XYZ file of C-alpha atoms in Angstrom:
332
model
C 68.532 198.692 183.154
C 71.827 200.540 182.665
C 71.077 203.235 185.260
C 71.000 205.771 182.426
C 68.443 208.021 180.772
C 68.453 205.652 177.813
C 66.698 203.034 179.945
C 63.595 204.797 178.639
C 62.913 203.206 175.247
C 63.108 205.627 172.335
C 65.474 208.051 174.082
C 69.108 208.550 173.059
C 71.850 210.788 174.446
C 74.939 212.150 172.696
C 77.833 214.338 173.843
C 80.334 216.614 172.156
C 83.174 218.599 173.716
C 85.850 221.091 172.770
C 88.763 220.408 175.177
C 90.564 223.627 174.193
C 87.507 225.717 175.022
C 86.783 223.638 178.124
C 83.106 223.229 177.341
C 80.635 220.921 175.669
C 77.063 220.019 174.797
C 74.626 217.160 175.289
C 71.702 216.257 173.035
C 68.707 214.254 174.250
C 66.996 212.845 171.166
C 63.487 211.377 171.206
C 62.836 208.826 168.473
C 59.220 210.047 168.485
C 58.090 213.477 169.718
C 57.623 213.509 173.495
C 55.256 215.458 175.724
C 57.393 218.025 177.568
C 57.329 220.756 180.207
C 59.845 222.819 182.163
C 60.340 223.997 185.732
C 62.786 226.823 186.511
C 63.919 227.369 190.106
C 67.241 229.227 189.898
C 67.664 232.985 189.922
C 69.795 233.240 186.778
C 68.500 230.792 184.144
C 69.353 230.632 180.465
C 66.829 228.793 178.313
C 65.688 228.247 174.731
C 62.024 227.667 173.758
C 60.903 227.823 177.383
C 57.844 229.883 176.435
C 56.751 227.139 174.056
C 56.595 224.753 177.025
C 54.245 227.029 178.961
C 50.970 225.213 179.625
C 48.987 227.974 177.916
C 50.798 227.481 174.627
C 49.941 225.214 171.740
C 52.832 222.858 170.970
C 52.923 219.914 173.392
C 55.657 217.661 172.028
C 59.368 218.146 171.435
C 61.871 216.321 169.234
C 64.931 216.843 171.424
C 66.356 218.737 174.399
C 69.709 220.534 174.260
C 71.922 220.992 177.329
C 75.093 223.038 177.051
C 77.887 224.988 178.636
C 78.799 228.413 177.328
C 76.287 230.613 179.136
C 74.165 232.562 176.620
C 76.535 231.567 173.802
C 75.535 227.968 174.471
C 71.959 228.628 173.396
C 73.289 228.117 169.853
C 73.539 224.405 170.748
C 69.826 223.973 170.108
C 70.310 225.234 166.559
C 72.861 222.515 165.894
C 70.570 219.820 167.263
C 67.736 221.306 165.215
C 69.870 221.171 162.046
C 70.571 217.475 162.589
C 66.888 216.725 163.154
C 65.947 218.648 160.010
C 68.328 216.452 158.014
C 66.459 213.429 159.386
C 63.121 214.875 158.243
C 62.008 215.400 161.847
C 59.900 218.248 163.160
C 56.533 219.855 163.843
C 54.651 220.152 160.560
C 52.885 223.358 159.578
C 51.532 222.624 156.100
C 54.672 222.329 153.920
C 57.043 223.513 156.668
C 58.788 221.116 159.054
C 60.207 222.656 162.241
C 62.210 220.540 164.721
C 61.262 221.554 168.275
C 64.352 221.721 170.525
C 64.080 223.415 173.922
C 67.344 223.855 175.780
C 69.177 225.211 178.803
C 72.716 226.390 179.454
C 75.176 226.636 182.327
C 78.026 229.088 182.904
C 81.504 227.585 182.422
C 83.323 230.564 180.883
C 85.824 230.998 183.744
C 87.188 227.459 184.023
C 90.541 228.063 182.317
C 89.611 227.175 178.743
C 90.268 229.374 175.724
C 87.032 231.234 175.082
C 88.481 233.504 172.358
C 86.692 231.622 169.595
C 86.260 234.513 167.188
C 83.070 235.786 165.589
C 80.915 232.720 166.173
C 80.915 230.422 169.180
C 81.435 226.655 168.680
C 78.131 225.665 170.236
C 76.019 225.200 167.109
C 78.605 222.750 165.797
C 78.829 221.079 169.206
C 75.049 220.647 169.213
C 75.138 219.041 165.777
C 77.988 216.736 166.829
C 76.176 215.765 170.046
C 73.007 214.878 168.125
C 75.051 212.841 165.647
C 76.688 210.985 168.547
C 73.330 209.949 170.046
C 73.437 206.564 168.387
C 73.407 203.897 171.138
C 71.973 203.044 174.531
C 75.258 203.853 176.288
C 76.776 207.244 177.041
C 79.548 208.497 179.290
C 79.204 210.313 182.617
C 81.387 212.879 184.367
C 83.401 215.508 182.505
C 81.588 215.016 179.222
C 79.049 216.906 177.133
C 77.316 219.759 178.916
C 79.170 218.789 182.094
C 82.646 218.959 180.539
C 83.539 222.352 182.010
C 81.211 222.290 185.011
C 82.323 223.010 188.583
C 80.767 223.158 192.056
C 81.728 224.909 195.279
C 84.018 222.067 196.394
C 84.767 219.616 193.563
C 84.709 219.416 189.768
C 81.171 219.200 188.427
C 80.004 216.917 185.670
C 77.150 215.157 183.952
C 75.316 212.343 185.710
C 72.426 210.017 185.030
C 70.307 207.498 186.916
C 67.109 205.495 186.453
C 64.504 203.529 188.388
C 61.231 201.637 188.061
C 58.284 202.582 190.269
C 56.415 199.868 192.225
C 53.666 200.129 189.614
C 56.115 199.396 186.794
C 56.663 202.875 185.313
C 60.217 203.730 184.268
C 61.757 207.094 185.070
C 65.283 208.372 184.439
C 67.248 211.599 184.583
C 70.326 213.250 183.135
C 71.785 216.308 184.882
C 74.733 218.629 184.196
C 75.950 219.805 187.602
C 77.517 223.275 187.764
C 76.026 224.352 191.079
C 76.927 227.437 193.075
C 76.625 225.187 196.125
C 78.176 221.886 197.130
C 77.129 218.333 196.280
C 79.198 216.961 199.182
C 78.874 217.375 202.932
C 81.491 219.898 204.022
C 84.890 219.049 202.537
C 84.428 215.333 203.081
C 83.647 212.396 200.796
C 79.958 212.155 201.678
C 77.311 213.121 199.139
C 74.163 214.893 200.300
C 72.251 212.430 198.104
C 73.635 209.431 200.043
C 70.265 208.262 201.464
C 69.057 207.622 197.908
C 72.179 205.864 196.581
C 71.709 202.509 194.843
C 74.406 199.801 194.750
C 77.292 202.140 195.594
C 76.786 204.130 192.399
C 78.655 207.142 193.775
C 81.142 205.530 196.126
C 78.953 204.088 198.866
C 80.330 206.439 201.553
C 76.961 207.095 203.179
C 76.628 210.103 205.499
C 78.909 211.146 208.396
C 78.148 209.732 211.824
C 77.224 213.214 212.982
C 76.975 216.650 211.394
C 79.237 219.397 212.709
C 78.621 223.113 212.470
C 81.376 223.349 209.864
C 79.728 220.681 207.688
C 76.540 222.741 207.588
C 78.360 225.985 206.783
C 77.420 227.450 203.410
C 79.976 226.740 200.708
C 79.465 228.547 197.417
C 81.596 229.362 194.420
C 83.183 232.800 194.621
C 81.942 233.399 198.159
C 79.696 236.440 198.657
C 80.858 237.901 195.323
C 79.544 235.027 193.230
C 78.028 236.087 189.923
C 74.525 235.128 188.831
C 76.061 233.799 185.627
C 78.725 231.544 187.083
C 76.562 228.590 188.012
C 73.504 226.459 187.211
C 72.391 222.850 187.315
C 70.371 221.773 184.291
C 68.801 218.489 183.297
C 65.856 216.428 182.206
C 63.721 213.735 183.774
C 62.005 211.362 181.341
C 59.365 208.686 181.880
C 57.548 206.142 179.745
C 54.254 207.029 181.448
C 51.364 208.516 179.505
C 51.261 212.143 180.674
C 49.551 215.308 179.556
C 51.537 218.535 179.328
C 50.195 219.751 182.723
C 51.096 216.395 184.282
C 54.613 216.663 182.833
C 54.868 220.098 184.451
C 53.847 218.617 187.781
C 56.442 215.864 187.345
C 59.148 218.490 186.722
C 58.070 220.383 189.838
C 58.141 217.321 192.089
C 61.359 215.996 190.569
C 63.044 219.343 191.203
C 63.038 218.273 194.859
C 65.963 216.077 193.859
C 68.097 219.200 193.441
C 67.454 220.067 197.101
C 68.312 216.519 198.173
C 71.680 216.646 196.419
C 72.926 220.284 196.463
C 73.502 222.584 199.465
C 72.511 225.404 199.094
C 70.288 225.185 196.019
C 68.035 227.399 193.862
C 70.069 230.446 194.851
C 69.949 233.873 193.208
C 73.294 232.903 191.679
C 71.985 229.616 190.226
C 69.994 229.098 187.065
C 68.502 225.722 187.929
C 66.309 224.260 185.177
C 64.666 220.858 184.903
C 62.758 219.577 181.879
C 60.276 216.724 182.146
C 59.305 214.573 179.179
C 57.035 211.580 178.633
C 57.226 209.024 175.832
C 53.622 207.995 176.664
C 53.826 204.203 176.552
C 52.247 203.102 179.862
C 49.052 204.519 181.403
C 49.342 205.983 184.889
C 46.811 206.769 187.599
C 46.636 210.585 187.575
C 46.718 211.273 191.324
C 48.446 208.629 193.446
C 50.280 207.232 190.427
C 51.687 210.603 189.411
C 52.660 211.338 193.013
C 54.507 208.032 193.208
C 56.248 208.758 189.924
C 57.342 212.206 191.115
C 58.645 210.791 194.391
C 60.867 208.276 192.603
C 61.834 210.861 189.979
C 63.149 213.221 192.671
C 65.296 210.411 194.069
C 66.597 209.648 190.572
C 67.493 213.305 189.982
C 69.413 213.423 193.287
C 71.315 210.268 192.355
C 72.135 211.638 188.897
C 73.568 214.811 190.436
C 75.837 212.861 192.775
C 76.934 210.533 189.973
C 77.894 213.527 187.838
C 80.323 214.837 190.461
C 81.529 211.362 191.459
C 82.385 210.521 187.829
C 84.026 213.847 186.943
C 87.704 214.396 186.156
C 89.659 217.642 186.531
C 90.228 219.835 183.493
C 93.834 219.956 182.217
C 94.265 223.674 182.900
C 96.475 225.443 185.478
C 94.588 225.891 188.729
C 91.693 223.689 187.588
C 89.332 222.490 190.301
C 90.118 219.029 191.652
C 87.711 216.156 191.119
C 86.146 214.119 193.924
C 88.199 211.084 192.913
C 91.419 213.100 193.036
C 90.958 213.316 196.788
C 88.925 210.268 197.720
C 89.707 207.805 194.927
């Protein structure tokens, strides 16, 4: 176990960034189509193919998931991932037609100091293709990479994190999250992460929680204060398991796992957030549908919280004037 999404067999992750633009993309590639669903909790989401994942609709499996910066421009990322999959002969077959299925979600990073004057077409389709091409091994970087390259939070530089676990019944579950929250992932202005109770082996610094909580620690900290825009934020990610799930069960997993956002971000699911979590299942190990699924969701929520904290803990500041400092810039 590498404490990464790729601990789930048959799942690969690739990143691509444009340092001049200050943004990037992440591709989650499934070696075989995976059962998938989506749960949206934020007030300002940006998604691709979300209707396809509705439980009333026909297609159940996806070939990849695209995560990206760029706000609505970043929705082009899915097209780049789709192009790469098409070259591999992957996709949903409709008679002679082959259509790669690539849902996606975006976050807003257009005000982080990068040069967004890219001309007629945004770079995100090419970034999506490059990210899919880079998904070639079991290892991938965390922090200011991929979809988390230009991410920020209310207090420290945001980033992309991942974590994994095995349930007591032997089911694997893992998450990858790009953290660009309107709220804070840390307690007040200190080094403590809200997700500290779920930390494993000091994976985000081992600072625990403060001895006591002051009124100032519990004060709301959000980007832009009361004038924050609904498009300036968003935490997006995916939780993946090797359990055998139906599409409705994957939806339930996404709903339970979304609790991890609340365990790691304060405040969360705001009108100015666009929080989105995908859930996918590679369907290798049977699971008991009631207690087993509840157990899986419980652990999945913990994994999501840990991934969020790891994303901020691993981040580095962007090389632009006035760029937001990273957690390690202050606390090492």
